[in-house]
Amino acid sequence: MSIAAKNIIRLLVASAAIVAAAALLTFIVDPLQLFRPARLFAAMYSPDTRMQNAGLIRGQPFDTVFMGTSLAVHFRQSDIDRALGVRSLKLAMTGSNSQEQSFVLETAMERRPKRVIWQMDDWIFRNAGEIDANIYLPANLYRRNAAGLSEYLLSGAMARESLWLALRSITPLTPLVAKLTNGVVFKFPIAEVDDINALRRDTDIGSAYNKAKALAAFRSMIEPGARQSLSAGYDLAAMIAGLQRDAVGLIAGNPDVQFDIYFPPYSILQFVALRDASPAALQIGYDFTAFAFERLLQFPNVRLYDFRVAKEVTHDLGNYADVLHHSPAVDLKILSWIADGKYRVDPRAPLASLEQLKAQVAAYRVEP
Amino acid sequence: MLFNSYAFIFLFLPVVLAGYFWLGRRSNLAPVIWLALASLVFYSVSNWQFVALLLASIAFNYLIGYLLIAAKLAPAVRLAALTVGVTGDLVVLGIFKYAGFFAANLNALFATHFVVNILLPVGISFYTFTQIAFLVDAYRGNVARYALPHYALFVTYFPHLIAGPILHHKDMIPQFEREEAKHPQAHLILCGLIIFAIGLFKKTCLADGIQPLVSQAFGPNTPTFDQAWIGALAYTFQLYFDFSGYSDMAIGMSLMFGIFLPLNFNSPYKATSIVDFWRRWHMTLSQFLRDYLYIPLGGNRHGSLLRYTNLMITMLLGGLWHGAAWTFVVWGALHGVYLCVNHAWSNFGPKVAPRFEKAVNLAAFILTFFCVVVAWVFFRAESMASALSVLSKMADPSNIAFGRAEMAYAVFIAIYVAIAWFAPNTQEIMGYDHKNRKVGENFEGARLRPLYLYAAAAVLAFGILGIQQHSEFIYFRF
């Protein structure tokens, strides 16, 4: 055998050894806790929930799943548990569509939860592509198939995180590594499950959520250049198809699970912006609500809440960071409303809250 | 199929290599057919709906080429055949690549409502240009007659089919005809493997690694001054490492088959002028545009004014070649203006005193890089409005964030700057000499030091570990 041929073999064997070492490190440290709960090394968590959820579903104890978008992502599991007397797992994902949510919930169903609390709105049902073409959600990791596990074990980024987590567990190095773990470079900077995407406790709520910010967001939404984007994705047929596929299918397939579905308390400005700048989109939103409420309430395992008519919150613009996103104080109100059954949609009058919302939107005048 | 996928690296490439050399022991033609068929399989895995178009394009151009080379036609008929061939290629390219753009502009101008939804066949820009060059050379009498399998392989050869380098028939087909190439040469396979590893590392670790920072400028939020610069610089390096990584991988895997591909990059961000930049960036495209557009237009043979006009036309069309959007046209126009200014300065600017030469070169190097980054903003932006918005933020130092994240990103960018400006490029490391068909002479025999070998092994391993599920090469969309 020539020297060059021997060198080819050496090169390939050395490469394979490095790859195997990286995979072994990831397997042992297991940052996502896919194979076992963290024991040897302290558990750390990532704010990238589309990835992190695959591990949380495997490793966390829960009887209730909390799902939603950025409107639900800041909730604390400890608050949910306290308010509703459950053991919850928050799986909300920023900017997620119904297909992603349904896929993740479907995986969570394998752990047989008793209850799902689902923040739902018309926006999540916009047309979405195939789940396997979604570059942000590692579907195979949820499926735990060979492709998913090999992607996990053969990921250099995951090996780097594993090394970091391992170093963090060496006592003399812990303070230094903890200081360097800031989320900018490393993906697992959160030490407590409860803190995943929750607002830091020292956040200045007054400057993050106030009337000026809500009104500024409203004004930029209705600028002539921005108006077109208001109606983006508002296609009634596609939204209804999304509801049937992703929500109705899941609910019908899990009759033993209680689904508490709530439509979140957007500020009234969201609807007023549509009223003034894109009335056709607003009408589609109303039509979708009418269809969705009647359809969802056909299931005995669904309790539906329409917080969009919670005037005490939606008309107090100090609760908002923009026209949609509400403060942590409203998170707690939502939990208490669910606990008390407040704003629950009566199956005998499924469209009553919608009529109420229409009246509120029509009547509202934005202060100059 | 992506070069940076497990299926390609661990299945497709080894199987095709094994089949190629196994057939090479029996015949000189069978490996060529095998490689052409493998290339079609490679293309059809993710573009099966366009295989028929690719085959039709090969058949059409081969037929026209046959008429120009073998048939004894009158000069006027030969010209007509060339016109039909080139026009046919451009019409197909125009329909698939520019019809939507054309309709959108018509709609904007005349308030019409034409709707054109045509998918862009991957690689069409590359295989169209490759074949136009073949037809023009056939017309000029610079082409011997090629066998169909060799011609088909020249067009479909999978290392270059999707995103280049843009090959020249006179360079490639004689290599496909060589019998020695069909026998495994351990030295070439070793060098090819190392070049492939460097390319894979550039793509999966460097280009994909910096990709998240691009959204600092081009994401949904309005950037500050520093964020706009971080995003623009991140894209500058992402594009370079993505495309040069792809080119290295193409060169490396081709070398394993005993075929030398032309270089496509030569440290472009080390350029000290825009003319120099275009000798270093996407070199095979520059050569094509020079030989088949700029020179036929008259080049620099008819005075300064026409020279600058020809430069502008060449660069505008070069911009449009990259994509059917006004942002690409503006990118091409900017480079056209840069080149005109560069040539005018060379001709009419003051001579630099020797003692200032180093300082002037440094200034030219910085100015060149700055101009290139500014132009990339148009190349990357979704729209003209978005490009102008990012540029306006890059010119507004009054609004700076520079928090913890921006500081970390700046360090990240500095590492990429150091690599692009100061590290040797792949061909320097490997001693790759396309013209003389030489590579890795320092590695031959026992001269490959273990340190280099294990460093190469680490580069390959990190390249594999960096593979992400969905990470296309940027140039696939051109």
mmCIF file with all atom_site columns, N, CA, C and O in Angstrom, chain A residues 211-233:
data_model
loop_
_atom_site.group_PDB
_atom_site.id
_atom_site.type_symbol
_atom_site.label_atom_id
_atom_site.label_alt_id
_atom_site.label_comp_id
_atom_site.label_asym_id
_atom_site.label_entity_id
_atom_site.label_seq_id
_atom_site.pdbx_PDB_ins_code
_atom_site.Cartn_x
_atom_site.Cartn_y
_atom_site.Cartn_z
_atom_site.occupancy
_atom_site.B_iso_or_equiv
_atom_site.pdbx_formal_charge
_atom_site.auth_seq_id
_atom_site.auth_comp_id
_atom_site.auth_asym_id
_atom_site.auth_atom_id
_atom_site.pdbx_PDB_model_num
ATOM 1  N N  . LYS A 1 211 ? -48.584 52.716 27.916 1.00 0.00 ? 211 LYS A N  1
ATOM 2  C CA . LYS A 1 211 ? -49.521 53.242 26.925 1.00 0.00 ? 211 LYS A CA 1
ATOM 3  C C  . LYS A 1 211 ? -48.792 53.844 25.720 1.00 0.00 ? 211 LYS A C  1
ATOM 4  O O  . LYS A 1 211 ? -49.215 53.667 24.569 1.00 0.00 ? 211 LYS A O  1
ATOM 5  N N  . ALA A 1 212 ? -47.692 54.543 25.981 1.00 0.00 ? 212 ALA A N  1
ATOM 6  C CA . ALA A 1 212 ? -46.962 55.202 24.877 1.00 0.00 ? 212 ALA A CA 1
ATOM 7  C C  . ALA A 1 212 ? -46.468 54.175 23.869 1.00 0.00 ? 212 ALA A C  1
ATOM 8  O O  . ALA A 1 212 ? -46.557 54.388 22.652 1.00 0.00 ? 212 ALA A O  1
ATOM 9  N N  . LYS A 1 213 ? -45.966 53.039 24.380 1.00 0.00 ? 213 LYS A N  1
ATOM 10 C CA . LYS A 1 213 ? -45.449 52.013 23.468 1.00 0.00 ? 213 LYS A CA 1
ATOM 11 C C  . LYS A 1 213 ? -46.590 51.397 22.657 1.00 0.00 ? 213 LYS A C  1
ATOM 12 O O  . LYS A 1 213 ? -46.440 51.123 21.462 1.00 0.00 ? 213 LYS A O  1
ATOM 13 N N  . ALA A 1 214 ? -47.704 51.177 23.314 1.00 0.00 ? 214 ALA A N  1
ATOM 14 C CA . ALA A 1 214 ? -48.845 50.589 22.604 1.00 0.00 ? 214 ALA A CA 1
ATOM 15 C C  . ALA A 1 214 ? -49.328 51.520 21.499 1.00 0.00 ? 214 ALA A C  1
ATOM 16 O O  . ALA A 1 214 ? -49.583 51.090 20.362 1.00 0.00 ? 214 ALA A O  1
ATOM 17 N N  . LEU A 1 215 ? -49.424 52.806 21.804 1.00 0.00 ? 215 LEU A N  1
ATOM 18 C CA . LEU A 1 215 ? -49.912 53.772 20.799 1.00 0.00 ? 215 LEU A CA 1
ATOM 19 C C  . LEU A 1 215 ? -48.897 53.940 19.666 1.00 0.00 ? 215 LEU A C  1
ATOM 20 O O  . LEU A 1 215 ? -49.281 54.057 18.498 1.00 0.00 ? 215 LEU A O  1
ATOM 21 N N  . ALA A 1 216 ? -47.602 53.917 20.009 1.00 0.00 ? 216 ALA A N  1
ATOM 22 C CA . ALA A 1 216 ? -46.578 54.040 18.962 1.00 0.00 ? 216 ALA A CA 1
ATOM 23 C C  . ALA A 1 216 ? -46.667 52.853 18.005 1.00 0.00 ? 216 ALA A C  1
ATOM 24 O O  . ALA A 1 216 ? -46.566 53.010 16.779 1.00 0.00 ? 216 ALA A O  1
ATOM 25 N N  . ALA A 1 217 ? -46.849 51.657 18.563 1.00 0.00 ? 217 ALA A N  1
ATOM 26 C CA . ALA A 1 217 ? -46.971 50.456 17.715 1.00 0.00 ? 217 ALA A CA 1
ATOM 27 C C  . ALA A 1 217 ? -48.211 50.560 16.827 1.00 0.00 ? 217 ALA A C  1
ATOM 28 O O  . ALA A 1 217 ? -48.178 50.216 15.635 1.00 0.00 ? 217 ALA A O  1
ATOM 29 N N  . PHE A 1 218 ? -49.291 51.056 17.423 1.00 0.00 ? 218 PHE A N  1
ATOM 30 C CA . PHE A 1 218 ? -50.533 51.218 16.659 1.00 0.00 ? 218 PHE A CA 1
ATOM 31 C C  . PHE A 1 218 ? -50.321 52.165 15.477 1.00 0.00 ? 218 PHE A C  1
ATOM 32 O O  . PHE A 1 218 ? -50.711 51.862 14.337 1.00 0.00 ? 218 PHE A O  1
ATOM 33 N N  . ARG A 1 219 ? -49.666 53.284 15.741 1.00 0.00 ? 219 ARG A N  1
ATOM 34 C CA . ARG A 1 219 ? -49.475 54.283 14.673 1.00 0.00 ? 219 ARG A CA 1
ATOM 35 C C  . ARG A 1 219 ? -48.585 53.724 13.558 1.00 0.00 ? 219 ARG A C  1
ATOM 36 O O  . ARG A 1 219 ? -48.834 53.983 12.387 1.00 0.00 ? 219 ARG A O  1
ATOM 37 N N  . SER A 1 220 ? -47.571 52.968 13.927 1.00 0.00 ? 220 SER A N  1
ATOM 38 C CA . SER A 1 220 ? -46.706 52.426 12.852 1.00 0.00 ? 220 SER A CA 1
ATOM 39 C C  . SER A 1 220 ? -47.451 51.363 12.052 1.00 0.00 ? 220 SER A C  1
ATOM 40 O O  . SER A 1 220 ? -47.183 51.178 10.868 1.00 0.00 ? 220 SER A O  1
ATOM 41 N N  . MET A 1 221 ? -48.419 50.696 12.697 1.00 0.00 ? 221 MET A N  1
ATOM 42 C CA . MET A 1 221 ? -49.192 49.676 11.963 1.00 0.00 ? 221 MET A CA 1
ATOM 43 C C  . MET A 1 221 ? -50.083 50.274 10.889 1.00 0.00 ? 221 MET A C  1
ATOM 44 O O  . MET A 1 221 ? -50.313 49.666 9.850  1.00 0.00 ? 221 MET A O  1
ATOM 45 N N  . ILE A 1 222 ? -50.602 51.447 11.174 1.00 0.00 ? 222 ILE A N  1
ATOM 46 C CA . ILE A 1 222 ? -51.573 52.016 10.230 1.00 0.00 ? 222 ILE A CA 1
ATOM 47 C C  . ILE A 1 222 ? -50.943 53.008 9.252  1.00 0.00 ? 222 ILE A C  1
ATOM 48 O O  . ILE A 1 222 ? -51.647 53.644 8.475  1.00 0.00 ? 222 ILE A O  1
ATOM 49 N N  . GLU A 1 223 ? -49.615 53.111 9.292  1.00 0.00 ? 223 GLU A N  1
ATOM 50 C CA . GLU A 1 223 ? -48.948 53.937 8.272  1.00 0.00 ? 223 GLU A CA 1
ATOM 51 C C  . GLU A 1 223 ? -49.211 53.331 6.897  1.00 0.00 ? 223 GLU A C  1
ATOM 52 O O  . GLU A 1 223 ? -49.291 52.101 6.770  1.00 0.00 ? 223 GLU A O  1
ATOM 53 N N  . PRO A 1 224 ? -49.321 54.178 5.878  1.00 0.00 ? 224 PRO A N  1
ATOM 54 C CA . PRO A 1 224 ? -49.661 53.645 4.552  1.00 0.00 ? 224 PRO A CA 1
ATOM 55 C C  . PRO A 1 224 ? -48.740 52.513 4.100  1.00 0.00 ? 224 PRO A C  1
ATOM 56 O O  . PRO A 1 224 ? -49.191 51.516 3.561  1.00 0.00 ? 224 PRO A O  1
ATOM 57 N N  . GLY A 1 225 ? -47.440 52.632 4.369  1.00 0.00 ? 225 GLY A N  1
ATOM 58 C CA . GLY A 1 225 ? -46.495 51.614 3.918  1.00 0.00 ? 225 GLY A CA 1
ATOM 59 C C  . GLY A 1 225 ? -46.655 50.281 4.625  1.00 0.00 ? 225 GLY A C  1
ATOM 60 O O  . GLY A 1 225 ? -46.235 49.253 4.114  1.00 0.00 ? 225 GLY A O  1
ATOM 61 N N  . ALA A 1 226 ? -47.237 50.314 5.827  1.00 0.00 ? 226 ALA A N  1
ATOM 62 C CA . ALA A 1 226 ? -47.321 49.081 6.626  1.00 0.00 ? 226 ALA A CA 1
ATOM 63 C C  . ALA A 1 226 ? -48.676 48.386 6.492  1.00 0.00 ? 226 ALA A C  1
ATOM 64 O O  . ALA A 1 226 ? -48.838 47.261 6.942  1.00 0.00 ? 226 ALA A O  1
ATOM 65 N N  . ARG A 1 227 ? -49.621 49.055 5.868  1.00 0.00 ? 227 ARG A N  1
ATOM 66 C CA . ARG A 1 227 ? -50.989 48.535 5.873  1.00 0.00 ? 227 ARG A CA 1
ATOM 67 C C  . ARG A 1 227 ? -51.106 47.164 5.219  1.00 0.00 ? 227 ARG A C  1
ATOM 68 O O  . ARG A 1 227 ? -51.880 46.319 5.663  1.00 0.00 ? 227 ARG A O  1
ATOM 69 N N  . GLN A 1 228 ? -50.309 46.983 4.146  1.00 0.00 ? 228 GLN A N  1
ATOM 70 C CA . GLN A 1 228 ? -50.435 45.731 3.407  1.00 0.00 ? 228 GLN A CA 1
ATOM 71 C C  . GLN A 1 228 ? -50.086 44.520 4.274  1.00 0.00 ? 228 GLN A C  1
ATOM 72 O O  . GLN A 1 228 ? -50.704 43.467 4.166  1.00 0.00 ? 228 GLN A O  1
ATOM 73 N N  . SER A 1 229 ? -49.093 44.718 5.149  1.00 0.00 ? 229 SER A N  1
ATOM 74 C CA . SER A 1 229 ? -48.668 43.577 5.962  1.00 0.00 ? 229 SER A CA 1
ATOM 75 C C  . SER A 1 229 ? -49.725 43.187 6.998  1.00 0.00 ? 229 SER A C  1
ATOM 76 O O  . SER A 1 229 ? -49.706 42.082 7.525  1.00 0.00 ? 229 SER A O  1
ATOM 77 N N  . LEU A 1 230 ? -50.652 44.097 7.289  1.00 0.00 ? 230 LEU A N  1
ATOM 78 C CA . LEU A 1 230 ? -51.700 43.778 8.259  1.00 0.00 ? 230 LEU A CA 1
ATOM 79 C C  . LEU A 1 230 ? -52.559 42.599 7.804  1.00 0.00 ? 230 LEU A C  1
ATOM 80 O O  . LEU A 1 230 ? -53.010 41.800 8.613  1.00 0.00 ? 230 LEU A O  1
ATOM 81 N N  . SER A 1 231 ? -52.771 42.533 6.503  1.00 0.00 ? 231 SER A N  1
ATOM 82 C CA . SER A 1 231 ? -53.673 41.487 6.008  1.00 0.00 ? 231 SER A CA 1
ATOM 83 C C  . SER A 1 231 ? -52.914 40.240 5.545  1.00 0.00 ? 231 SER A C  1
ATOM 84 O O  . SER A 1 231 ? -53.528 39.281 5.072  1.00 0.00 ? 231 SER A O  1
ATOM 85 N N  . ALA A 1 232 ? -51.583 40.252 5.713  1.00 0.00 ? 232 ALA A N  1
ATOM 86 C CA . ALA A 1 232 ? -50.789 39.106 5.245  1.00 0.00 ? 232 ALA A CA 1
ATOM 87 C C  . ALA A 1 232 ? -51.228 37.826 5.964  1.00 0.00 ? 232 ALA A C  1
ATOM 88 O O  . ALA A 1 232 ? -51.331 37.798 7.190  1.00 0.00 ? 232 ALA A O  1
ATOM 89 N N  . GLY A 1 233 ? -51.467 36.801 5.209  1.00 0.00 ? 233 GLY A N  1
ATOM 90 C CA . GLY A 1 233 ? -51.832 35.501 5.787  1.00 0.00 ? 233 GLY A CA 1
ATOM 91 C C  . GLY A 1 233 ? -53.308 35.345 6.092  1.00 0.00 ? 233 GLY A C  1
ATOM 92 O O  . GLY A 1 233 ? -53.738 34.275 6.524  1.00 0.00 ? 233 GLY A O  1
#
